[in-house]
Tab-separated table of N, CA and C in Angstrom:
chain	number	residue	atom	x	y	z
A	29	UNK	N	-24.896	-31.685	6.247
A	29	UNK	CA	-24.378	-31.242	5.023
A	29	UNK	C	-24.344	-29.843	5.044
A	30	UNK	N	-23.465	-29.297	4.067
A	30	UNK	CA	-23.168	-28.041	3.888
A	30	UNK	C	-23.901	-27.351	2.765
A	31	UNK	N	-24.360	-26.207	2.981
A	31	UNK	CA	-25.220	-25.553	1.914
A	31	UNK	C	-24.427	-25.211	0.907
A	32	UNK	N	-25.053	-24.670	-0.143
A	32	UNK	CA	-24.245	-24.240	-1.254
A	32	UNK	C	-23.752	-22.918	-0.881
A	33	UNK	N	-24.229	-22.038	0.039
A	33	UNK	CA	-23.709	-20.825	0.383
A	33	UNK	C	-22.299	-21.078	1.335
A	34	UNK	N	-22.382	-21.859	2.125
A	34	UNK	CA	-21.454	-22.174	2.988
A	34	UNK	C	-20.133	-22.773	2.106
A	35	UNK	N	-20.349	-23.530	1.028
A	35	UNK	CA	-19.455	-24.117	0.209
A	35	UNK	C	-18.587	-22.922	-0.648
A	36	UNK	N	-19.630	-22.075	-1.058
A	36	UNK	CA	-19.077	-20.671	-1.747
A	36	UNK	C	-18.342	-19.887	-0.716
A	37	UNK	N	-18.672	-19.537	0.420
A	37	UNK	CA	-17.900	-18.786	1.359
A	37	UNK	C	-16.692	-19.521	1.644
A	38	UNK	N	-16.536	-20.868	1.972
A	38	UNK	CA	-15.442	-21.383	2.096
A	38	UNK	C	-14.396	-21.521	0.905
A	39	UNK	N	-14.986	-21.675	-0.400
A	39	UNK	CA	-13.996	-21.422	-1.452
A	39	UNK	C	-13.509	-19.862	-1.636
A	40	UNK	N	-14.342	-19.111	-1.219
A	40	UNK	CA	-13.962	-17.639	-1.200
A	40	UNK	C	-13.010	-17.476	-0.460
A	41	UNK	N	-12.883	-17.831	0.948
A	41	UNK	CA	-11.885	-17.745	1.879
A	41	UNK	C	-10.780	-18.441	1.351
A	42	UNK	N	-10.631	-19.528	0.941
A	42	UNK	CA	-9.329	-20.177	0.260
A	42	UNK	C	-8.896	-19.498	-0.709
A	43	UNK	N	-9.733	-18.911	-1.656
A	43	UNK	CA	-9.178	-18.096	-2.797
A	43	UNK	C	-8.462	-16.883	-2.206
A	44	UNK	N	-9.062	-16.164	-1.272
A	44	UNK	CA	-8.399	-14.984	-0.746
A	44	UNK	C	-6.984	-15.269	0.006
A	45	UNK	N	-6.983	-16.620	0.760
A	45	UNK	CA	-5.842	-16.856	1.123
A	45	UNK	C	-4.732	-17.183	0.052
A	46	UNK	N	-5.227	-17.622	-0.939
A	46	UNK	CA	-4.223	-18.180	-2.105
A	46	UNK	C	-3.636	-16.789	-2.575
A	47	UNK	N	-4.477	-15.709	-2.800
A	47	UNK	CA	-4.247	-14.493	-3.204
A	47	UNK	C	-3.239	-13.912	-2.451
A	48	UNK	N	-3.400	-13.916	-1.216
A	48	UNK	CA	-2.514	-13.297	-0.036
A	48	UNK	C	-1.254	-13.990	-0.109
A	49	UNK	N	-1.134	-15.073	-0.404
A	49	UNK	CA	0.180	-15.779	-0.448
A	49	UNK	C	0.822	-15.641	-1.679
A	50	UNK	N	0.366	-15.222	-2.844
A	50	UNK	CA	0.846	-14.758	-4.098
A	50	UNK	C	1.560	-13.589	-3.923
A	51	UNK	N	2.767	-13.384	-4.621
A	51	UNK	CA	3.768	-12.285	-4.400
A	51	UNK	C	2.986	-11.022	-5.022
A	52	UNK	N	2.080	-11.060	-5.887
A	52	UNK	CA	1.560	-9.728	-6.605
A	52	UNK	C	0.758	-9.964	-7.551
A	53	UNK	N	0.255	-9.025	-8.214
A	53	UNK	CA	-0.655	-9.184	-9.391
A	53	UNK	C	0.187	-9.634	-10.619
A	54	UNK	N	-0.711	-10.017	-11.664
A	54	UNK	CA	-0.039	-10.290	-13.039
A	54	UNK	C	0.740	-9.144	-13.438
A	55	UNK	N	0.324	-7.853	-13.337
A	55	UNK	CA	0.868	-6.809	-13.941
A	55	UNK	C	2.452	-6.404	-13.184
A	56	UNK	N	2.251	-6.886	-11.716
A	56	UNK	CA	3.607	-6.701	-11.117
A	56	UNK	C	4.468	-7.702	-11.539
A	57	UNK	N	3.985	-9.043	-11.504
A	57	UNK	CA	4.845	-10.061	-12.057
A	57	UNK	C	5.482	-9.800	-13.381
A	58	UNK	N	4.612	-9.158	-14.306
A	58	UNK	CA	5.320	-8.961	-15.760
A	58	UNK	C	6.310	-7.883	-15.578
A	59	UNK	N	6.095	-7.010	-14.728
A	59	UNK	CA	7.059	-5.681	-14.568
A	59	UNK	C	8.347	-6.314	-13.945
A	60	UNK	N	8.184	-7.360	-12.896
A	60	UNK	CA	9.576	-7.748	-12.541
A	60	UNK	C	10.180	-8.614	-13.579
A	61	UNK	N	9.430	-9.247	-14.197
A	61	UNK	CA	10.001	-10.300	-15.371
A	61	UNK	C	10.826	-9.327	-16.291
A	62	UNK	N	10.129	-8.220	-16.710
A	62	UNK	CA	10.912	-7.378	-17.844
A	62	UNK	C	12.070	-6.772	-17.078
A	63	UNK	N	12.029	-6.378	-15.897
A	63	UNK	CA	13.184	-5.794	-15.044
A	63	UNK	C	14.345	-6.694	-15.023
A	64	UNK	N	13.839	-8.140	-14.590
A	64	UNK	CA	15.075	-9.172	-14.827
A	64	UNK	C	15.740	-9.379	-16.253
A	65	UNK	N	14.750	-9.287	-17.146
A	65	UNK	CA	15.292	-9.650	-18.456
A	65	UNK	C	16.231	-8.359	-18.908
A	66	UNK	N	15.917	-7.159	-18.530
A	66	UNK	CA	16.661	-6.082	-18.855
A	66	UNK	C	18.100	-6.159	-18.018
A	67	UNK	N	17.931	-6.485	-16.838
A	67	UNK	CA	19.233	-6.771	-15.993
A	67	UNK	C	20.058	-7.969	-16.542
A	68	UNK	N	19.467	-9.081	-17.104
A	68	UNK	CA	20.211	-10.169	-17.683
A	68	UNK	C	20.940	-9.526	-19.059
A	69	UNK	N	20.092	-8.878	-19.835
A	69	UNK	CA	20.696	-8.166	-21.048
A	69	UNK	C	21.786	-7.498	-20.770
A	70	UNK	N	21.728	-6.652	-19.534
A	70	UNK	CA	22.778	-5.692	-19.248
A	70	UNK	C	24.115	-6.496	-18.836
A	71	UNK	N	23.852	-7.565	-18.027
A	71	UNK	CA	24.954	-8.286	-17.553
A	71	UNK	C	25.586	-9.223	-18.900
A	72	UNK	N	24.826	-9.668	-19.684
A	72	UNK	CA	25.345	-10.253	-20.915
A	72	UNK	C	26.270	-9.150	-21.785
A	73	UNK	N	25.710	-7.776	-21.783
A	73	UNK	CA	26.677	-6.980	-22.670
A	73	UNK	C	27.837	-6.762	-21.764
A	74	UNK	N	27.712	-6.705	-20.580
A	74	UNK	CA	29.113	-6.407	-19.769
A	74	UNK	C	30.125	-7.546	-19.935
A	75	UNK	N	29.423	-8.904	-19.766
A	75	UNK	CA	30.318	-10.046	-20.124
A	75	UNK	C	30.941	-9.999	-21.281
A	76	UNK	N	30.366	-9.567	-22.549
A	76	UNK	CA	30.894	-9.582	-23.778
A	76	UNK	C	31.841	-8.264	-23.906
A	77	UNK	N	31.747	-7.318	-23.151
A	77	UNK	CA	32.823	-6.272	-23.177
A	77	UNK	C	33.939	-6.895	-22.482
A	78	UNK	N	33.798	-7.528	-21.348
A	78	UNK	CA	34.847	-8.137	-20.623
A	78	UNK	C	35.731	-9.129	-21.383
A	79	UNK	N	34.923	-10.022	-21.982
A	79	UNK	CA	35.521	-10.946	-23.075
A	79	UNK	C	36.393	-10.194	-24.169
A	80	UNK	N	35.698	-9.175	-24.631
A	80	UNK	CA	36.631	-8.222	-25.637
A	80	UNK	C	37.874	-7.744	-25.042
A	81	UNK	N	37.837	-7.429	-23.754
A	81	UNK	CA	38.820	-6.763	-23.096
A	81	UNK	C	39.882	-7.795	-22.801
A	82	UNK	N	39.568	-9.120	-22.419
A	82	UNK	CA	40.405	-10.220	-22.379
A	82	UNK	C	41.165	-10.417	-23.473
A	83	UNK	N	40.593	-10.395	-24.539
A	83	UNK	CA	41.111	-10.867	-25.832
A	83	UNK	C	42.159	-9.806	-26.184
A	84	UNK	N	41.806	-8.624	-26.173
A	84	UNK	CA	42.809	-7.352	-26.280
A	84	UNK	C	44.161	-7.485	-25.412
A	85	UNK	N	43.754	-7.783	-24.352
A	85	UNK	CA	44.798	-7.820	-23.308
A	85	UNK	C	45.833	-8.966	-23.451
A	86	UNK	N	45.199	-10.153	-23.884
A	86	UNK	CA	46.006	-11.243	-24.374
A	86	UNK	C	46.884	-10.929	-25.364
A	87	UNK	N	46.252	-10.461	-26.475
A	87	UNK	CA	47.102	-9.922	-27.665
A	87	UNK	C	48.242	-9.092	-27.323
A	88	UNK	N	47.924	-8.154	-26.445
A	88	UNK	CA	49.095	-7.074	-26.139
A	88	UNK	C	50.188	-7.859	-25.271
A	89	UNK	N	49.639	-8.696	-24.254
A	89	UNK	CA	50.586	-9.557	-23.688
A	89	UNK	C	51.578	-10.439	-24.547
A	90	UNK	N	50.860	-11.034	-25.522
A	90	UNK	CA	51.644	-11.806	-26.353
A	90	UNK	C	52.684	-10.889	-27.320
A	91	UNK	N	52.205	-9.715	-27.719
A	91	UNK	CA	53.177	-8.940	-28.380
A	91	UNK	C	54.211	-8.530	-27.370
A	92	UNK	N	54.031	-8.248	-26.240
A	92	UNK	CA	55.116	-7.810	-25.245
A	92	UNK	C	56.020	-8.851	-24.907
A	93	UNK	N	55.641	-10.087	-24.682
A	93	UNK	CA	56.529	-11.256	-24.498
A	93	UNK	C	57.381	-11.587	-25.765
A	94	UNK	N	56.678	-11.214	-26.999
A	94	UNK	CA	57.518	-11.614	-28.192
A	94	UNK	C	58.627	-10.650	-28.282
A	95	UNK	N	58.446	-9.269	-27.964
A	95	UNK	CA	59.454	-8.298	-28.001
A	95	UNK	C	60.474	-8.567	-26.860
A	96	UNK	N	60.006	-8.913	-25.815
A	96	UNK	CA	60.854	-9.282	-24.732
A	96	UNK	C	61.796	-10.437	-25.148
A	97	UNK	N	61.346	-11.622	-25.999
A	97	UNK	CA	62.076	-12.579	-26.180
A	97	UNK	C	63.079	-12.112	-27.250
A	98	UNK	N	62.543	-11.416	-28.399
A	98	UNK	CA	63.449	-10.618	-29.243
A	98	UNK	C	64.677	-9.767	-28.665
A	99	UNK	N	64.304	-9.037	-27.612
A	99	UNK	CA	65.482	-8.239	-27.070
A	99	UNK	C	66.296	-8.983	-26.227
A	100	UNK	N	65.884	-10.132	-25.672
A	100	UNK	CA	66.644	-11.065	-24.753
A	100	UNK	C	67.721	-11.729	-25.751
A	101	UNK	N	67.152	-12.171	-26.954
A	101	UNK	CA	68.008	-12.912	-27.851
A	101	UNK	C	69.148	-11.872	-28.442
A	102	UNK	N	68.621	-10.747	-28.671
A	102	UNK	CA	69.699	-9.621	-29.357
A	102	UNK	C	70.660	-9.348	-28.114
A	103	UNK	N	70.509	-9.241	-26.973
A	103	UNK	CA	71.371	-9.304	-25.756
A	103	UNK	C	72.289	-10.158	-25.523
A	104	UNK	N	72.010	-11.504	-26.179
A	104	UNK	CA	72.942	-12.640	-25.839
A	104	UNK	C	73.100	-13.238	-27.318
A	105	UNK	N	74.037	-12.524	-28.084
A	105	UNK	CA	74.334	-13.058	-29.381
A	105	UNK	C	75.081	-14.262	-29.461
A	106	UNK	N	75.819	-14.836	-28.399
A	106	UNK	CA	76.330	-16.094	-28.302
A	106	UNK	C	75.481	-17.216	-28.032
A	107	UNK	N	74.164	-16.976	-27.946
A	107	UNK	CA	73.125	-17.941	-27.671
A	107	UNK	C	72.342	-18.187	-29.061
A	108	UNK	N	72.055	-19.487	-29.370
A	108	UNK	CA	71.235	-19.851	-30.477
A	108	UNK	C	69.858	-19.188	-30.106
A	109	UNK	N	69.249	-18.389	-31.020
A	109	UNK	CA	68.078	-17.706	-30.976
A	109	UNK	C	66.907	-18.777	-30.776
A	110	UNK	N	66.969	-19.971	-31.385
A	110	UNK	CA	65.979	-20.992	-31.161
A	110	UNK	C	65.871	-21.451	-29.880
A	111	UNK	N	66.803	-21.525	-28.959
A	111	UNK	CA	66.722	-21.774	-27.564
A	111	UNK	C	65.913	-20.980	-26.642
A	112	UNK	N	65.864	-19.610	-26.987
A	112	UNK	CA	64.955	-18.787	-26.195
A	112	UNK	C	63.650	-18.630	-26.526
A	113	UNK	N	62.863	-19.258	-25.765
A	113	UNK	CA	61.357	-19.588	-26.206
A	113	UNK	C	60.421	-19.158	-24.781
A	114	UNK	N	59.305	-19.107	-25.003
A	114	UNK	CA	58.321	-19.058	-23.782
A	114	UNK	C	57.257	-18.127	-24.283
A	115	UNK	N	56.240	-18.344	-23.605
A	115	UNK	CA	54.824	-17.416	-23.896
A	115	UNK	C	54.543	-16.523	-22.695
A	116	UNK	N	55.685	-16.587	-21.782
A	116	UNK	CA	55.345	-15.457	-20.620
A	116	UNK	C	56.889	-15.196	-20.295
A	117	UNK	N	56.911	-13.960	-19.479
A	117	UNK	CA	58.256	-13.345	-19.271
A	117	UNK	C	58.996	-14.412	-18.467
A	118	UNK	N	58.480	-15.152	-17.591
A	118	UNK	CA	59.201	-16.105	-16.782
A	118	UNK	C	59.595	-17.250	-17.474
A	119	UNK	N	59.023	-17.778	-18.480
A	119	UNK	CA	59.091	-18.923	-19.183
A	119	UNK	C	60.309	-18.428	-20.263
A	120	UNK	N	60.369	-17.282	-20.678
A	120	UNK	CA	61.509	-16.764	-21.504
A	120	UNK	C	62.744	-16.562	-20.598
A	121	UNK	N	62.587	-16.259	-19.307
A	121	UNK	CA	63.704	-16.101	-18.613
A	121	UNK	C	64.321	-17.576	-18.116
A	122	UNK	N	63.522	-18.444	-17.854
A	122	UNK	CA	63.879	-19.756	-17.595
A	122	UNK	C	64.634	-20.507	-18.853
A	123	UNK	N	64.003	-20.209	-19.970
A	123	UNK	CA	64.801	-20.769	-21.355
A	123	UNK	C	66.074	-20.071	-21.464
A	124	UNK	N	66.167	-18.803	-21.222
A	124	UNK	CA	67.313	-18.060	-21.268
A	124	UNK	C	68.506	-18.904	-20.365
A	125	UNK	N	68.020	-19.025	-19.110
A	125	UNK	CA	68.853	-19.666	-18.023
A	125	UNK	C	69.469	-21.058	-18.468
A	126	UNK	N	68.512	-21.990	-19.187
A	126	UNK	CA	68.709	-23.290	-19.604
A	126	UNK	C	69.760	-23.005	-20.853
A	127	UNK	N	69.577	-21.923	-21.845
A	127	UNK	CA	70.184	-22.005	-22.952
A	127	UNK	C	71.703	-21.492	-22.558
A	128	UNK	N	71.778	-20.646	-21.668
A	128	UNK	CA	73.345	-20.347	-21.168
A	128	UNK	C	74.014	-21.482	-20.584
A	129	UNK	N	73.247	-22.132	-19.778
A	129	UNK	CA	73.916	-23.488	-19.195
A	129	UNK	C	74.214	-24.305	-20.230
A	130	UNK	N	73.461	-24.636	-21.291
A	130	UNK	CA	73.632	-25.452	-22.243
A	130	UNK	C	74.942	-25.160	-23.091
A	131	UNK	N	74.941	-23.799	-23.537
A	131	UNK	CA	76.106	-23.273	-24.215
A	131	UNK	C	77.416	-23.284	-23.410
A	132	UNK	N	77.310	-23.181	-22.075
A	132	UNK	CA	78.582	-23.261	-21.464
A	132	UNK	C	79.011	-24.699	-21.179
A	133	UNK	N	77.932	-25.733	-21.065
A	133	UNK	CA	78.321	-27.020	-21.179
A	133	UNK	C	79.043	-27.696	-22.368
A	134	UNK	N	78.505	-27.087	-23.544
A	134	UNK	CA	78.924	-27.492	-24.879
A	134	UNK	C	80.497	-26.965	-25.072
A	135	UNK	N	80.609	-25.401	-24.762
A	135	UNK	CA	81.987	-24.932	-24.766
A	135	UNK	C	82.829	-25.689	-23.913
A	136	UNK	N	82.450	-26.064	-22.744
A	136	UNK	CA	83.455	-26.632	-21.713
A	136	UNK	C	83.953	-28.038	-22.521
A	137	UNK	N	82.889	-28.933	-23.116
A	137	UNK	CA	83.253	-30.251	-23.644
A	137	UNK	C	84.051	-29.882	-24.832
A	138	UNK	N	83.781	-29.009	-25.409
A	138	UNK	CA	84.611	-28.714	-26.806
A	138	UNK	C	86.169	-28.423	-26.335
A	139	UNK	N	86.301	-27.537	-25.133
A	139	UNK	CA	87.593	-27.205	-24.800
A	139	UNK	C	88.335	-28.487	-24.365
A	140	UNK	N	87.573	-29.325	-23.630
A	140	UNK	CA	88.175	-30.736	-23.093
A	140	UNK	C	88.777	-31.511	-24.271
A	141	UNK	N	87.910	-31.473	-25.343
A	141	UNK	CA	87.898	-32.415	-26.350
A	141	UNK	C	89.013	-32.013	-27.631
A	142	UNK	N	89.369	-30.653	-27.572
A	142	UNK	CA	90.122	-29.995	-28.646
A	142	UNK	C	91.499	-30.721	-28.421
A	143	UNK	N	92.138	-31.049	-29.602
A	143	UNK	CA	93.346	-31.654	-29.615
A	143	UNK	C	94.524	-30.452	-29.381
A	144	UNK	N	95.374	-30.859	-28.677
A	144	UNK	CA	96.556	-29.817	-28.501
A	144	UNK	C	97.240	-29.491	-29.997
A	145	UNK	N	97.406	-27.971	-29.946
A	145	UNK	CA	98.195	-27.441	-31.136
A	145	UNK	C	99.552	-27.823	-31.138
A	146	UNK	N	100.065	-28.230	-32.275
A	146	UNK	CA	101.511	-28.645	-32.569
A	146	UNK	C	102.162	-27.563	-33.549
A	147	UNK	N	103.260	-26.999	-33.131
A	147	UNK	CA	103.763	-26.178	-34.034
A	147	UNK	C	104.448	-26.776	-35.261
A	148	UNK	N	104.304	-26.391	-36.386
A	148	UNK	CA	104.783	-26.782	-37.512
A	148	UNK	C	106.403	-26.851	-37.517
A	149	UNK	N	106.869	-27.653	-38.263
A	149	UNK	CA	108.598	-27.662	-38.452
A	149	UNK	C	108.881	-26.591	-39.370
A	150	UNK	N	109.753	-25.925	-38.940
A	150	UNK	CA	110.363	-24.811	-39.933
A	150	UNK	C	111.074	-25.387	-41.279
A	151	UNK	N	111.489	-26.550	-40.892
A	151	UNK	CA	112.320	-27.168	-42.113
A	151	UNK	C	111.229	-27.540	-43.190
A	152	UNK	N	110.060	-28.002	-42.991
A	152	UNK	CA	109.065	-28.197	-44.023
A	152	UNK	C	108.562	-26.881	-44.575
A	153	UNK	N	108.721	-25.749	-44.063
A	153	UNK	CA	108.409	-24.474	-44.736
A	153	UNK	C	109.575	-23.846	-45.463
A	154	UNK	N	110.715	-24.371	-44.997
A	154	UNK	CA	111.900	-23.763	-45.714
A	154	UNK	C	111.799	-24.093	-47.098
A	155	UNK	N	111.816	-25.489	-47.480
A	155	UNK	CA	112.147	-26.105	-48.808
A	155	UNK	C	111.098	-25.621	-49.777
A	156	UNK	N	109.799	-25.155	-49.390
A	156	UNK	CA	108.812	-24.777	-50.214
A	156	UNK	C	108.194	-25.891	-50.907
A	157	UNK	N	108.183	-27.024	-50.661
A	157	UNK	CA	107.518	-28.275	-51.190
A	157	UNK	C	106.110	-28.205	-50.488
A	158	UNK	N	105.971	-28.083	-49.376
A	158	UNK	CA	104.558	-28.110	-48.560
A	158	UNK	C	103.938	-26.824	-48.995
A	159	UNK	N	104.371	-25.685	-49.583
A	159	UNK	CA	103.627	-24.526	-49.868
A	159	UNK	C	102.603	-24.628	-50.887
A	160	UNK	N	101.533	-23.931	-50.583
A	160	UNK	CA	100.499	-23.717	-51.673
A	160	UNK	C	101.047	-23.082	-53.079
A	161	UNK	N	100.340	-23.349	-54.148
A	161	UNK	CA	100.919	-22.583	-55.333
A	161	UNK	C	100.958	-20.984	-55.067
A	162	UNK	N	99.677	-20.496	-54.272
A	162	UNK	CA	99.660	-19.202	-54.305
A	162	UNK	C	100.909	-18.562	-53.387
A	163	UNK	N	101.198	-19.409	-52.234
A	163	UNK	CA	102.337	-19.108	-51.374
A	163	UNK	C	103.695	-19.132	-52.133
A	164	UNK	N	103.767	-20.041	-52.896
A	164	UNK	CA	105.022	-20.122	-53.818
A	164	UNK	C	105.181	-18.917	-54.686
A	165	UNK	N	103.978	-18.505	-55.375
A	165	UNK	CA	104.172	-17.299	-56.189
A	165	UNK	C	104.612	-16.068	-55.291
A	166	UNK	N	103.884	-16.000	-54.164
A	166	UNK	CA	104.250	-14.844	-53.278
A	166	UNK	C	105.621	-14.945	-52.844
A	167	UNK	N	106.144	-16.205	-52.642
A	167	UNK	CA	107.703	-16.106	-52.133
A	167	UNK	C	108.466	-15.925	-53.223
A	168	UNK	N	108.177	-16.242	-54.685
A	168	UNK	CA	109.061	-15.804	-55.584
A	168	UNK	C	109.054	-14.541	-56.031
A	169	UNK	N	107.836	-13.851	-55.975
A	169	UNK	CA	107.873	-12.420	-56.039
A	169	UNK	C	108.589	-11.549	-54.913
A	170	UNK	N	108.489	-12.054	-53.840
A	170	UNK	CA	109.259	-11.400	-52.565
A	170	UNK	C	110.758	-11.462	-52.788
A	171	UNK	N	111.279	-12.455	-53.845
A	171	UNK	CA	112.857	-12.724	-53.690
A	171	UNK	C	113.058	-11.685	-54.480
């Protein structure tokens, strides 16, 4: 059987091994924890600053795209302004291309569907019956 002294020596050796395996004293651990918390706080501030920067840049981008959309509409007065849309420069360019294609197709369809113009008969104009009252007065004053 082990004596009380041997048991105590054995426990002391185990305790020494445990302390040797531990990374440091409580003061060292507290200092490391405080250092890590300070680092986390600094990183959180940097993250908040980056988030603010992203918000400001997005506002600036939206304003620039809006100005580009307005300038594009002003440069193409033959296109309905409502057809020029988009939240990026490439989207505005794409909608401009589509609007130009649409307007060209509509103009082409209208040109094909327009009835031919027929010249009015001079005899109808000569008698004055088909003239408006205003034209009749002008004609009478001219005589």
